[in-house]
mmCIF file of C-alpha atoms in Angstrom:
data_model
loop_
_atom_site.group_PDB
_atom_site.id
_atom_site.type_symbol
_atom_site.label_atom_id
_atom_site.label_comp_id
_atom_site.label_asym_id
_atom_site.label_seq_id
_atom_site.Cartn_x
_atom_site.Cartn_y
_atom_site.Cartn_z
ATOM 1 C CA ALA A 115 -15.209 17.943 12.651
ATOM 2 C CA LYS A 116 -11.803 19.564 12.310
ATOM 3 C CA LEU A 117 -10.281 19.432 8.840
ATOM 4 C CA ILE A 118 -6.823 17.940 8.408
ATOM 5 C CA GLY A 119 -4.239 20.360 6.974
ATOM 6 C CA ASP A 120 -3.133 19.082 3.577
ATOM 7 C CA VAL A 121 -2.536 15.957 1.513
ATOM 8 C CA ILE A 122 0.569 14.996 3.519
ATOM 9 C CA ASP A 123 -1.226 15.332 6.858
ATOM 10 C CA ALA A 124 -4.331 13.523 5.575
ATOM 11 C CA SER A 125 -2.381 10.636 4.027
ATOM 12 C CA LEU A 126 -0.106 10.084 7.017
ATOM 13 C CA ALA A 127 -3.105 10.264 9.375
ATOM 14 C CA MET A 128 -4.807 7.481 7.399
ATOM 15 C CA VAL A 129 -1.677 5.345 7.685
ATOM 16 C CA ALA A 130 -1.505 6.018 11.435
ATOM 17 C CA LYS A 131 -5.122 4.868 11.852
ATOM 18 C CA SER A 132 -4.583 1.710 9.796
ATOM 19 C CA ALA A 133 -3.823 -1.779 11.031
ATOM 20 C CA ALA A 134 -1.907 -2.654 7.843
ATOM 21 C CA TYR A 135 -0.746 -1.079 4.590
ATOM 22 C CA ILE A 136 -1.388 -2.428 1.091
ATOM 23 C CA LEU A 137 0.991 -0.956 -1.476
ATOM 24 C CA ILE A 138 0.320 -1.279 -5.201
ATOM 25 C CA ILE A 139 3.030 0.239 -7.367
ATOM 26 C CA GLY A 140 2.222 0.851 -11.020
ATOM 27 C CA ARG A 141 4.235 2.701 -13.640
ATOM 28 C CA LYS A 142 3.688 6.316 -12.494
ATOM 29 C CA TYR A 143 5.504 7.864 -9.546
ATOM 30 C CA GLY A 144 2.646 10.124 -8.576
ATOM 31 C CA GLN A 145 2.070 13.440 -6.857
ATOM 32 C CA MET A 146 5.057 14.910 -5.016
ATOM 33 C CA PRO A 147 3.741 17.472 -2.507
ATOM 34 C CA GLU A 148 6.176 20.305 -1.876
ATOM 35 C CA CYS A 149 7.121 20.858 1.752
ATOM 36 C CA PRO A 150 10.740 21.471 2.775
ATOM 37 C CA LYS A 151 10.075 20.244 6.331
ATOM 38 C CA ARG A 152 7.874 17.159 5.822
ATOM 39 C CA ASN A 153 9.028 16.146 2.346
ATOM 40 C CA PRO A 154 12.626 17.375 1.917
ATOM 41 C CA GLU A 155 13.428 14.538 -0.533
ATOM 42 C CA ASN A 156 10.451 15.488 -2.738
ATOM 43 C CA LEU A 157 8.954 11.983 -2.558
ATOM 44 C CA SER A 158 5.558 10.916 -3.890
ATOM 45 C CA ILE A 159 2.663 10.842 -1.468
ATOM 46 C CA THR A 160 2.557 7.050 -1.878
ATOM 47 C CA GLU A 161 6.210 6.711 -0.919
ATOM 48 C CA LEU A 162 5.666 8.992 2.086
ATOM 49 C CA GLU A 163 2.740 6.778 3.163
ATOM 50 C CA TYR A 164 4.803 3.616 2.698
ATOM 51 C CA ARG A 165 7.703 4.994 4.741
ATOM 52 C CA GLU A 166 5.273 5.997 7.491
ATOM 53 C CA ALA A 167 3.742 2.495 7.501
ATOM 54 C CA VAL A 168 7.226 0.989 7.872
ATOM 55 C CA ARG A 169 8.127 3.485 10.615
ATOM 56 C CA LEU A 170 4.945 2.549 12.479
ATOM 57 C CA LYS A 171 5.729 -1.159 11.943
ATOM 58 C CA ARG A 172 2.476 -1.839 10.091
ATOM 59 C CA PRO A 173 2.299 -5.116 8.153
ATOM 60 C CA VAL A 174 2.786 -4.346 4.449
ATOM 61 C CA LEU A 175 1.395 -6.228 1.462
ATOM 62 C CA LEU A 176 3.218 -5.277 -1.744
ATOM 63 C CA PHE A 177 1.971 -5.753 -5.295
ATOM 64 C CA LEU A 178 3.966 -4.572 -8.316
ATOM 65 C CA MET A 179 2.603 -3.987 -11.800
ATOM 66 C CA GLY A 180 4.740 -6.074 -14.145
ATOM 67 C CA ASP A 181 6.457 -4.886 -17.302
ATOM 68 C CA LYS A 182 3.985 -6.722 -19.553
ATOM 69 C CA HIS A 183 0.861 -5.209 -17.958
ATOM 70 C CA PRO A 184 -1.095 -3.427 -20.717
ATOM 71 C CA ARG A 185 -1.300 0.318 -20.178
ATOM 72 C CA ILE A 186 -1.890 3.491 -22.084
ATOM 73 C CA GLU A 187 0.722 6.216 -22.494
ATOM 74 C CA SER A 188 -0.803 8.402 -19.766
ATOM 75 C CA GLU A 189 -0.217 5.564 -17.281
ATOM 76 C CA ILE A 190 3.538 5.506 -17.939
ATOM 77 C CA GLU A 191 5.970 7.818 -16.162
ATOM 78 C CA LEU A 192 7.774 9.847 -18.821
ATOM 79 C CA ASP A 193 9.688 12.325 -16.623
ATOM 80 C CA PRO A 194 13.273 10.975 -16.258
ATOM 81 C CA ASP A 195 13.653 12.169 -12.649
ATOM 82 C CA LYS A 196 10.337 10.609 -11.622
ATOM 83 C CA ARG A 197 11.231 7.390 -13.481
ATOM 84 C CA ALA A 198 14.431 7.158 -11.419
ATOM 85 C CA LYS A 199 12.481 7.791 -8.198
ATOM 86 C CA LEU A 200 9.901 5.177 -9.198
ATOM 87 C CA ALA A 201 12.602 2.566 -9.876
ATOM 88 C CA ALA A 202 14.275 3.326 -6.523
ATOM 89 C CA PHE A 203 10.902 3.174 -4.724
ATOM 90 C CA ARG A 204 10.081 -0.224 -6.280
ATOM 91 C CA GLU A 205 13.418 -1.562 -5.020
ATOM 92 C CA LEU A 206 13.004 0.022 -1.573
ATOM 93 C CA ALA A 207 9.516 -1.462 -1.180
ATOM 94 C CA LYS A 208 10.805 -4.956 -1.973
ATOM 95 C CA LYS A 209 13.152 -4.912 1.043
ATOM 96 C CA SER A 210 11.916 -6.566 4.232
ATOM 97 C CA ALA A 211 13.408 -3.690 6.234
ATOM 98 C CA PRO A 212 15.284 -0.501 5.327
ATOM 99 C CA GLY A 213 18.819 -1.382 4.280
ATOM 100 C CA SER A 214 18.098 -5.126 4.351
ATOM 101 C CA ALA A 215 19.435 -7.455 1.680
ATOM 102 C CA VAL A 216 16.370 -9.684 2.165
ATOM 103 C CA ASN A 217 13.286 -9.093 0.038
ATOM 104 C CA ARG A 218 9.763 -9.184 1.459
ATOM 105 C CA VAL A 219 7.262 -11.536 -0.145
ATOM 106 C CA TYR A 220 5.372 -9.648 -2.834
ATOM 107 C CA GLY A 221 3.198 -10.291 -5.864
ATOM 108 C CA THR A 222 3.700 -9.120 -9.435
ATOM 109 C CA PHE A 223 0.752 -8.893 -11.801
ATOM 110 C CA GLU A 224 0.529 -8.497 -15.566
ATOM 111 C CA SER A 225 -3.235 -7.821 -15.758
ATOM 112 C CA LEU A 226 -6.181 -6.809 -13.607
ATOM 113 C CA ASP A 227 -7.469 -10.390 -13.708
ATOM 114 C CA GLN A 228 -4.111 -11.696 -12.486
ATOM 115 C CA PHE A 229 -4.120 -9.065 -9.724
ATOM 116 C CA LYS A 230 -7.579 -10.227 -8.640
ATOM 117 C CA ASP A 231 -6.242 -13.804 -8.536
ATOM 118 C CA ILE A 232 -3.139 -13.056 -6.455
ATOM 119 C CA ILE A 233 -4.539 -10.593 -3.911
ATOM 120 C CA GLY A 234 -7.070 -12.922 -2.231
ATOM 121 C CA ALA A 235 -4.757 -15.272 -0.346
ATOM 122 C CA PRO A 236 -2.491 -12.544 1.121
ATOM 123 C CA LEU A 237 -5.534 -10.470 2.159
ATOM 124 C CA SER A 238 -7.109 -13.482 3.846
ATOM 125 C CA GLU A 239 -3.878 -14.259 5.695
ATOM 126 C CA MET A 240 -3.454 -10.644 6.782
ATOM 127 C CA GLN A 241 -7.069 -10.513 7.953
ATOM 128 C CA ARG A 242 -6.515 -13.704 9.953
ATOM 129 C CA GLN A 243 -3.403 -12.236 11.592
ATOM 130 C CA LEU A 244 -5.112 -8.939 12.422
ATOM 131 C CA GLU A 245 -8.292 -10.438 13.873
ATOM 132 C CA PRO A 246 -8.560 -10.046 17.634
ATOM 133 C CA ARG A 247 -7.842 -13.188 19.566
ATOM 134 C CA PRO A 248 -10.957 -14.838 21.047
ATOM 135 C CA SER A 249 -11.522 -13.847 24.655
ATOM 136 C CA VAL A 250 -11.402 -16.448 27.405
ATOM 137 C CA ASP A 251 -14.971 -15.561 28.485
ATOM 138 C CA PRO A 252 -17.361 -16.404 25.595
ATOM 139 C CA ALA A 253 -20.019 -14.140 27.148
ATOM 140 C CA ALA A 254 -17.644 -11.151 26.824
ATOM 141 C CA SER A 255 -16.950 -11.624 23.111
ATOM 142 C CA THR A 256 -18.707 -9.608 20.441
ATOM 143 C CA ASP A 257 -19.206 -10.450 16.810
ATOM 144 C CA ALA A 258 -17.244 -7.795 14.898
ATOM 145 C CA THR A 259 -18.614 -8.998 11.556
ATOM 146 C CA SER A 260 -22.153 -8.026 12.507
ATOM 147 C CA SER A 261 -21.239 -4.342 12.298
ATOM 148 C CA ASP A 262 -23.225 -2.496 9.627
ATOM 149 C CA SER A 263 -20.072 -0.792 8.346
ATOM 150 C CA LEU A 264 -18.409 -4.127 7.581
ATOM 151 C CA SER A 265 -21.424 -6.024 6.281
ATOM 152 C CA SER A 266 -21.210 -4.534 2.778
ATOM 153 C CA ILE A 267 -17.551 -5.497 2.323
ATOM 154 C CA PRO A 268 -17.195 -8.993 0.831
ATOM 155 C CA LYS A 269 -14.911 -11.471 2.581
ATOM 156 C CA PRO A 270 -11.658 -12.311 0.752
ATOM 157 C CA PRO A 271 -10.973 -13.604 -1.809
ATOM 158 C CA ALA A 272 -13.960 -11.693 -3.315
ATOM 159 C CA PHE A 273 -12.762 -8.482 -5.011
ATOM 160 C CA TYR A 274 -14.133 -5.260 -3.527
#
């Protein structure tokens, strides 16, 4: 197998292969890979992935860590420049489309337990929307859930 170049290539390739994108934004901006050509704005890898998902018109589920979520100091962005980028990214991700005044539907969570509670319904709905439509010929249909690779993944709303 041929190796993918770097973290930017690998991350954007995963987005390209995906049917949907789930974005969870905490309180750290994250790694900002340096590349004048592919990342001239010095964005985090997560923001690059999100922008690629939007460009490819992938459905996006957005979950934001709330201000009251307990966290330790190492989980908080302290760099002022990264804090500004994180705040701008949180606002960008809320928009239904770039430049839109309309916000997408998103969930905010204040704890891991609350996150587990709110993620199930949107995941189930997204799964329903992404499932292939039943074929007209019942003899031609295959049961995708019988695949060994999917059998170990619990059905929503179970947390994986």
